[in-house]
mmCIF file of C-alpha atoms in Angstrom:
data_model
loop_
_atom_site.group_PDB
_atom_site.id
_atom_site.type_symbol
_atom_site.label_atom_id
_atom_site.label_comp_id
_atom_site.label_asym_id
_atom_site.label_seq_id
_atom_site.Cartn_x
_atom_site.Cartn_y
_atom_site.Cartn_z
ATOM 1 C CA MET S 1 -29.804 22.349 73.166
ATOM 2 C CA LEU S 2 -29.115 18.717 74.017
ATOM 3 C CA ARG S 3 -28.811 17.807 70.343
ATOM 4 C CA ARG S 4 -26.423 20.668 69.714
ATOM 5 C CA LEU S 5 -24.258 19.713 72.741
ATOM 6 C CA THR S 6 -24.040 16.094 71.589
ATOM 7 C CA ARG S 7 -22.756 17.105 68.220
ATOM 8 C CA THR S 8 -20.093 19.257 69.835
ATOM 9 C CA ARG S 9 -18.876 16.359 71.962
ATOM 10 C CA ALA S 10 -18.773 14.109 68.957
ATOM 11 C CA ALA S 11 -16.659 16.654 67.111
ATOM 12 C CA VAL S 12 -14.223 16.720 69.989
ATOM 13 C CA LEU S 13 -13.964 12.936 70.074
ATOM 14 C CA VAL S 14 -13.226 12.801 66.368
ATOM 15 C CA ALA S 15 -10.614 15.617 66.488
ATOM 16 C CA LEU S 16 -8.791 14.378 69.587
ATOM 17 C CA PRO S 17 -6.907 11.435 68.031
ATOM 18 C CA LEU S 18 -5.637 13.736 65.240
ATOM 19 C CA THR S 19 -4.212 16.120 67.849
ATOM 20 C CA LEU S 20 -2.462 13.311 69.744
ATOM 21 C CA ALA S 21 -0.996 11.854 66.580
ATOM 22 C CA ALA S 22 0.898 15.056 65.764
ATOM 23 C CA PRO S 23 4.572 14.829 66.694
ATOM 24 C CA LEU S 24 5.428 16.571 69.945
ATOM 25 C CA VAL S 25 8.362 18.349 68.387
ATOM 26 C CA ALA S 26 6.009 20.072 65.995
ATOM 27 C CA VAL S 27 4.541 21.989 68.939
ATOM 28 C CA ALA S 28 7.949 23.377 69.818
ATOM 29 C CA ALA S 29 8.644 24.155 66.178
ATOM 30 C CA SER S 30 5.477 26.191 65.769
ATOM 31 C CA ASN S 31 6.850 29.262 67.593
ATOM 32 C CA ASP S 32 9.922 30.548 69.453
ATOM 33 C CA GLN S 33 8.463 30.838 72.959
ATOM 34 C CA VAL S 34 10.920 28.448 74.576
ATOM 35 C CA GLU S 35 14.222 29.738 75.921
ATOM 36 C CA ILE S 36 17.117 27.245 75.841
ATOM 37 C CA SER S 37 19.826 27.211 78.516
ATOM 38 C CA ALA S 38 22.872 25.196 79.583
ATOM 39 C CA THR S 39 25.000 25.423 82.752
ATOM 40 C CA PRO S 40 27.961 25.541 83.011
ATOM 41 C CA GLN S 41 29.509 26.894 79.858
ATOM 42 C CA PRO S 42 31.954 25.781 78.695
ATOM 43 C CA VAL S 43 31.611 22.173 79.824
ATOM 44 C CA GLN S 44 34.886 20.543 80.780
ATOM 45 C CA VAL S 45 35.567 16.856 80.106
ATOM 46 C CA VAL S 46 38.471 14.653 81.204
ATOM 47 C CA PRO S 47 39.182 11.516 79.123
ATOM 48 C CA LEU S 48 38.561 9.043 81.944
ATOM 49 C CA PRO S 49 35.366 6.915 82.116
ATOM 50 C CA CYS S 50 34.337 7.824 85.705
ATOM 51 C CA PHE S 51 35.981 11.224 86.260
ATOM 52 C CA PRO S 52 33.611 13.790 87.848
ATOM 53 C CA ALA S 53 33.516 16.157 84.868
ATOM 54 C CA GLY S 54 31.479 16.515 81.710
ATOM 55 C CA LYS S 55 28.245 17.300 83.544
ATOM 56 C CA VAL S 56 25.877 20.001 82.279
ATOM 57 C CA SER S 57 22.345 20.973 83.160
ATOM 58 C CA VAL S 58 20.229 21.693 80.066
ATOM 59 C CA GLY S 59 17.022 23.671 80.435
ATOM 60 C CA MET S 60 13.906 25.021 78.774
ATOM 61 C CA THR S 61 11.890 28.028 79.949
ATOM 62 C CA ASN S 62 8.407 28.737 78.641
ATOM 63 C CA THR S 63 8.313 32.472 77.838
ATOM 64 C CA GLY S 64 4.785 32.293 76.379
ATOM 65 C CA ARG S 65 1.428 32.890 78.048
ATOM 66 C CA LYS S 66 0.175 29.289 78.273
ATOM 67 C CA PRO S 67 1.654 26.004 79.581
ATOM 68 C CA ARG S 68 2.935 23.728 76.860
ATOM 69 C CA PHE S 69 4.949 20.632 75.984
ATOM 70 C CA ALA S 70 8.332 20.913 74.238
ATOM 71 C CA ASP S 71 11.090 18.657 72.896
ATOM 72 C CA MET S 72 14.777 19.460 73.008
ATOM 73 C CA ARG S 73 16.954 17.572 70.547
ATOM 74 C CA ILE S 74 20.534 17.091 71.689
ATOM 75 C CA SER S 75 23.432 16.288 69.370
ATOM 76 C CA GLY S 76 27.212 16.535 69.569
ATOM 77 C CA ASP S 77 30.454 16.222 67.664
ATOM 78 C CA ASP S 78 31.591 12.676 66.891
ATOM 79 C CA ALA S 79 34.290 12.856 69.552
ATOM 80 C CA LEU S 80 31.637 13.137 72.312
ATOM 81 C CA THR S 81 29.433 10.462 73.805
ATOM 82 C CA LEU S 82 26.157 11.836 75.191
ATOM 83 C CA SER S 83 24.040 10.346 77.976
ATOM 84 C CA ARG S 84 20.888 11.465 76.238
ATOM 85 C CA HIS S 85 19.760 12.752 72.828
ATOM 86 C CA GLN S 86 16.366 14.176 73.758
ATOM 87 C CA PHE S 87 14.734 16.028 76.609
ATOM 88 C CA SER S 88 10.937 16.298 76.576
ATOM 89 C CA SER S 89 8.877 18.071 79.209
ATOM 90 C CA TYR S 90 5.712 19.882 80.168
ATOM 91 C CA LEU S 91 6.576 23.562 80.628
ATOM 92 C CA PRO S 92 4.601 25.781 83.048
ATOM 93 C CA VAL S 93 4.697 29.474 82.182
ATOM 94 C CA GLY S 94 7.895 31.221 83.288
ATOM 95 C CA GLN S 95 9.425 28.156 84.977
ATOM 96 C CA LEU S 96 12.850 26.744 84.118
ATOM 97 C CA VAL S 97 12.681 22.956 83.679
ATOM 98 C CA LYS S 98 16.089 21.219 83.723
ATOM 99 C CA ALA S 99 17.589 17.835 82.913
ATOM 100 C CA PRO S 100 21.109 16.433 83.470
ATOM 101 C CA LEU S 101 23.387 15.660 80.517
ATOM 102 C CA GLU S 102 26.680 13.810 80.902
ATOM 103 C CA LEU S 103 29.452 13.895 78.318
ATOM 104 C CA THR S 104 32.379 11.501 78.010
ATOM 105 C CA VAL S 105 35.274 11.090 75.609
ATOM 106 C CA PRO S 106 37.530 8.095 74.920
ATOM 107 C CA ARG S 107 40.626 7.619 77.093
ATOM 108 C CA GLY S 108 43.574 9.309 75.447
ATOM 109 C CA SER S 109 41.568 12.009 73.702
ATOM 110 C CA ALA S 110 43.771 15.034 73.028
ATOM 111 C CA PRO S 111 42.833 18.460 74.485
ATOM 112 C CA ALA S 112 40.448 20.211 72.097
ATOM 113 C CA THR S 113 37.168 22.113 71.989
ATOM 114 C CA HIS S 114 34.013 20.464 70.661
ATOM 115 C CA HIS S 115 30.347 21.419 70.754
ATOM 116 C CA VAL S 116 26.943 20.141 71.757
ATOM 117 C CA GLU S 117 23.906 21.475 69.932
ATOM 118 C CA LEU S 118 20.591 21.963 71.830
ATOM 119 C CA THR S 119 17.600 22.518 69.526
ATOM 120 C CA VAL S 120 13.965 23.338 70.256
ATOM 121 C CA GLY S 121 11.912 23.926 67.130
ATOM 122 C CA LYS S 122 13.882 26.410 64.996
ATOM 123 C CA ASP S 123 15.943 27.759 67.840
ATOM 124 C CA SER S 124 19.283 26.279 68.972
ATOM 125 C CA LEU S 125 22.088 26.810 71.462
ATOM 126 C CA ARG S 126 25.698 25.743 70.761
ATOM 127 C CA VAL S 127 27.503 24.729 73.933
ATOM 128 C CA PRO S 128 31.325 24.503 73.925
ATOM 129 C CA VAL S 129 32.881 21.342 75.404
ATOM 130 C CA GLU S 130 36.563 21.497 76.394
ATOM 131 C CA ILE S 131 38.577 18.248 76.617
ATOM 132 C CA LYS S 132 41.131 18.780 79.396
ATOM 133 C CA PRO S 133 44.316 16.807 80.094
ATOM 134 C CA ILE S 134 44.118 14.029 82.710
ATOM 135 C CA PRO S 135 45.172 15.695 85.983
ATOM 136 C CA ALA S 136 47.755 14.314 88.365
ATOM 137 C CA ARG S 137 45.989 12.028 90.872
ATOM 138 C CA GLU S 138 47.266 10.689 94.164
ATOM 139 C CA ASN S 139 44.173 8.507 94.333
ATOM 140 C CA VAL S 140 44.830 6.199 91.393
ATOM 141 C CA LEU S 141 41.218 4.907 91.378
ATOM 142 C CA LEU S 142 39.748 8.355 90.786
ATOM 143 C CA GLY S 143 37.870 8.368 87.482
ATOM 144 C CA GLU S 144 38.930 4.884 86.389
ATOM 145 C CA GLN S 145 36.440 2.339 85.072
ATOM 146 C CA ALA S 146 34.501 0.833 87.972
ATOM 147 C CA VAL S 147 33.313 -2.751 87.858
ATOM 148 C CA ALA S 148 30.693 -4.349 90.132
ATOM 149 C CA SER S 149 28.785 -7.556 90.668
ATOM 150 C CA SER S 150 25.563 -5.499 90.249
ATOM 151 C CA THR S 151 24.428 -1.884 90.613
ATOM 152 C CA HIS S 152 21.112 -0.654 92.025
ATOM 153 C CA GLY S 153 18.939 1.242 89.582
ATOM 154 C CA ASN S 154 18.996 4.377 91.731
ATOM 155 C CA MET S 155 22.798 4.487 91.822
ATOM 156 C CA ARG S 156 25.636 5.034 89.331
ATOM 157 C CA LEU S 157 28.380 2.462 88.717
ATOM 158 C CA CYS S 158 30.914 5.286 88.815
ATOM 159 C CA GLY S 159 29.568 6.636 92.096
ATOM 160 C CA GLY S 160 32.190 4.888 94.203
ATOM 161 C CA VAL S 161 35.239 6.291 92.314
ATOM 162 C CA ASP S 162 34.050 9.797 91.418
ATOM 163 C CA GLY S 163 36.032 11.571 94.120
ATOM 164 C CA ASN S 164 33.112 12.417 96.380
ATOM 165 C CA ALA S 165 33.744 10.797 99.753
ATOM 166 C CA ASP S 166 31.143 12.970 101.585
ATOM 167 C CA THR S 167 28.901 10.381 103.185
ATOM 168 C CA GLU S 168 26.222 13.068 103.788
ATOM 169 C CA GLN S 169 25.793 13.227 99.976
ATOM 170 C CA TRP S 170 24.945 9.542 99.729
ATOM 171 C CA GLY S 171 21.908 10.243 97.546
ATOM 172 C CA ALA S 172 23.982 12.063 94.950
ATOM 173 C CA SER S 173 27.161 9.971 94.953
ATOM 174 C CA GLY S 174 28.021 6.438 95.945
ATOM 175 C CA TRP S 175 27.281 2.854 94.964
ATOM 176 C CA HIS S 176 25.358 -0.124 96.262
ATOM 177 C CA ASP S 177 24.361 -3.446 94.764
ATOM 178 C CA ALA S 178 21.036 -4.361 93.225
ATOM 179 C CA ASP S 179 20.103 -7.498 95.220
ATOM 180 C CA LYS S 180 18.886 -6.868 98.764
ATOM 181 C CA GLY S 181 20.021 -9.457 101.260
ATOM 182 C CA VAL S 182 22.088 -11.393 98.709
ATOM 183 C CA PHE S 183 25.817 -11.666 99.369
ATOM 184 C CA PRO S 184 28.704 -11.605 98.457
ATOM 185 C CA ASP S 185 28.870 -8.377 96.440
ATOM 186 C CA ALA S 186 31.941 -6.949 94.690
ATOM 187 C CA TYR S 187 33.032 -3.434 93.725
ATOM 188 C CA GLY S 188 36.370 -2.262 92.337
ATOM 189 C CA VAL S 189 38.442 -1.032 89.403
ATOM 190 C CA ASP S 190 40.236 -2.747 86.505
ATOM 191 C CA PHE S 191 43.322 -0.759 85.461
ATOM 192 C CA VAL S 192 44.322 -0.403 81.816
ATOM 193 C CA GLN S 193 47.933 -1.069 82.822
ATOM 194 C CA PRO S 194 49.677 -2.332 85.998
ATOM 195 C CA THR S 195 49.549 0.346 88.710
ATOM 196 C CA THR S 196 51.513 0.444 91.962
ATOM 197 C CA ILE S 197 49.514 0.721 95.151
ATOM 198 C CA GLY S 198 50.328 0.322 98.841
ATOM 199 C CA ARG S 199 47.237 1.684 100.569
ATOM 200 C CA ILE S 200 43.492 1.237 100.038
ATOM 201 C CA VAL S 201 40.837 3.375 101.729
ATOM 202 C CA LEU S 202 37.160 2.471 101.905
ATOM 203 C CA GLN S 203 34.393 4.846 102.932
ATOM 204 C CA THR S 204 31.071 3.114 103.644
ATOM 205 C CA LEU S 205 27.850 4.855 104.436
ATOM 206 C CA ASP S 206 28.243 6.660 107.761
ATOM 207 C CA SER S 207 26.058 9.782 107.990
ATOM 208 C CA GLN S 208 24.222 11.299 110.912
ATOM 209 C CA ARG S 209 21.010 9.801 109.660
ATOM 210 C CA TYR S 210 22.537 6.483 108.556
ATOM 211 C CA PRO S 211 25.488 5.570 110.840
ATOM 212 C CA ALA S 212 27.921 2.856 109.759
ATOM 213 C CA ALA S 213 27.009 0.674 112.724
ATOM 214 C CA VAL S 214 23.489 0.453 111.252
ATOM 215 C CA MET S 215 23.866 0.817 107.484
ATOM 216 C CA GLY S 216 27.580 0.364 106.673
ATOM 217 C CA ILE S 217 29.287 -2.745 105.360
ATOM 218 C CA ARG S 218 30.225 -5.182 108.116
ATOM 219 C CA ASP S 219 32.247 -8.112 106.754
ATOM 220 C CA PHE S 220 34.439 -7.666 103.671
ATOM 221 C CA ASP S 221 37.728 -8.592 102.014
ATOM 222 C CA VAL S 222 40.141 -6.209 100.302
ATOM 223 C CA GLN S 223 41.652 -7.940 97.246
ATOM 224 C CA VAL S 224 44.080 -7.243 94.365
ATOM 225 C CA ARG S 225 44.833 -9.116 91.147
ATOM 226 C CA THR S 226 48.124 -9.277 89.258
ATOM 227 C CA GLY S 227 48.263 -10.426 85.642
ATOM 228 C CA ALA S 228 46.343 -13.628 85.004
ATOM 229 C CA SER S 229 46.683 -14.792 88.580
ATOM 230 C CA GLU S 230 43.804 -15.270 90.954
ATOM 231 C CA TRP S 231 42.639 -12.621 93.392
ATOM 232 C CA THR S 232 44.803 -12.148 96.479
ATOM 233 C CA THR S 233 43.137 -11.158 99.756
ATOM 234 C CA LEU S 234 45.200 -8.471 101.481
ATOM 235 C CA HIS S 235 42.995 -8.049 104.500
ATOM 236 C CA GLU S 236 39.791 -9.490 105.971
ATOM 237 C CA ILE S 237 37.605 -7.072 107.939
ATOM 238 C CA ARG S 238 34.916 -8.478 110.176
ATOM 239 C CA ALA S 239 32.273 -6.881 112.440
ATOM 240 C CA ASN S 240 33.111 -3.386 111.130
ATOM 241 C CA THR S 241 31.087 -0.458 112.563
ATOM 242 C CA THR S 242 33.235 2.463 111.341
ATOM 243 C CA GLY S 243 32.737 4.538 108.227
ATOM 244 C CA ARG S 244 36.340 4.724 107.043
ATOM 245 C CA VAL S 245 38.685 1.740 106.815
ATOM 246 C CA THR S 246 42.330 1.965 105.687
ATOM 247 C CA VAL S 247 44.402 -1.051 104.650
ATOM 248 C CA THR S 248 48.187 -0.656 104.117
ATOM 249 C CA PHE S 249 50.631 -3.185 102.685
ATOM 250 C CA GLY S 250 53.944 -3.421 100.828
ATOM 251 C CA PRO S 251 53.574 -1.490 97.530
ATOM 252 C CA ARG S 252 52.952 -3.736 94.520
ATOM 253 C CA ALA S 253 51.989 -3.358 90.876
ATOM 254 C CA VAL S 254 48.437 -4.699 90.326
ATOM 255 C CA ASP S 255 45.967 -4.936 87.451
ATOM 256 C CA ALA S 256 42.790 -4.644 89.548
ATOM 257 C CA VAL S 257 41.466 -3.767 93.001
ATOM 258 C CA ARG S 258 38.200 -4.774 94.579
ATOM 259 C CA VAL S 259 36.249 -5.121 97.788
ATOM 260 C CA VAL S 260 34.212 -8.279 98.324
ATOM 261 C CA VAL S 261 31.387 -7.714 100.799
ATOM 262 C CA HIS S 262 30.024 -10.687 102.723
ATOM 263 C CA ASP S 263 27.506 -8.777 104.881
ATOM 264 C CA SER S 264 26.330 -5.341 105.914
ATOM 265 C CA ASN S 265 25.144 -4.212 109.322
ATOM 266 C CA ASP S 266 21.520 -4.105 108.213
ATOM 267 C CA HIS S 267 22.016 -7.380 106.161
ATOM 268 C CA GLY S 268 20.535 -5.566 103.169
ATOM 269 C CA TYR S 269 22.840 -3.813 100.681
ATOM 270 C CA SER S 270 26.597 -3.261 100.262
ATOM 271 C CA ARG S 271 26.978 0.542 100.462
ATOM 272 C CA ILE S 272 30.247 2.153 99.332
ATOM 273 C CA VAL S 273 30.546 5.933 99.281
ATOM 274 C CA GLU S 274 34.110 5.961 97.895
ATOM 275 C CA LEU S 275 36.931 3.487 97.193
ATOM 276 C CA GLU S 276 40.453 4.931 96.952
ATOM 277 C CA ALA S 277 43.951 3.578 96.394
ATOM 278 C CA TYR S 278 47.381 5.199 96.797
ATOM 279 C CA ALA S 279 50.952 4.291 96.004
ATOM 280 C CA SER S 280 51.919 4.453 99.681
#
C-alpha cells in the first residue's frame, strides 16, 4: 500500500508542472461555460481626457458546475483607448465577477459609434461605444486634463475635475498627493487654449467621518497663468477649516489654473474632492 501511494504522489508531482505551464486562456477556450456581460450598453464617451464618461463594467459568470479560472481578452476599434486589454479571474459557480473598463477618445473626435470586443475562449460580446459631442459646461475645468505634483496610487489624477463634488464619495472620486507630510503640493488644469474665468471653487475633504477641520487642506494659494508668464497668486487662504472655498476676481483669460497647498489640517496629505472654475 505504501509503495503504491508513493508512486501516485510521484505521478502527481511530475504532472503538476505540465498543468501549470498550459496557458490560462486555453481553459476558457475549452468550453462555453462562461457568460460574458457588459454594463451599460451602449457606452457613451465624450472627447475630453477627464470627463466622467466612457466607463463600463465587464463581467464573467461561471455557468458550469465547478469553479474555474478564465481570461477575457478586450480589444477595440483604433479610435478608442482602453484602460485594460485583459481581465483574468477565478470564477466561483454562478457568481458574476466584474472589472472596470475605461474608454477615452482624442479631443476633437467626431460623433460616431465604435465597438469593443470582449472574448472568452470561442465566445465574444460586441459592445457599442458612442462618441458624443462635448456638452456645454459652466464649469470650464470639468473633464479637462488635470495636472498634479504627484498622485497617490489609490486615487485618480482626474478625480478632482470629474464633476463629482460629493465629499461623502471621497473613496470613489477625488485626488490627493503621493507624499505624506511633504509640502507644497499642486493640483490644477492646463487649458488647450486661453479660457476666461472669474471664479474658482475648491471642495476639500469635509465628510461626516472626515471633517475639513481635521482632514481638509489648511493653507493654500489659488493661482493662474497667462501665456509664458509666471504664476500669479489670486488669493492666499490660511488656517482654513471649511470644506468649500470660493475665490472671485475680475474675469481674465488664462492658460492654466492651480491650487498650491502648503499644509493640511492633519499635516499629512493635500485632499481635493473637486476643483471648479467659472467665467463669473
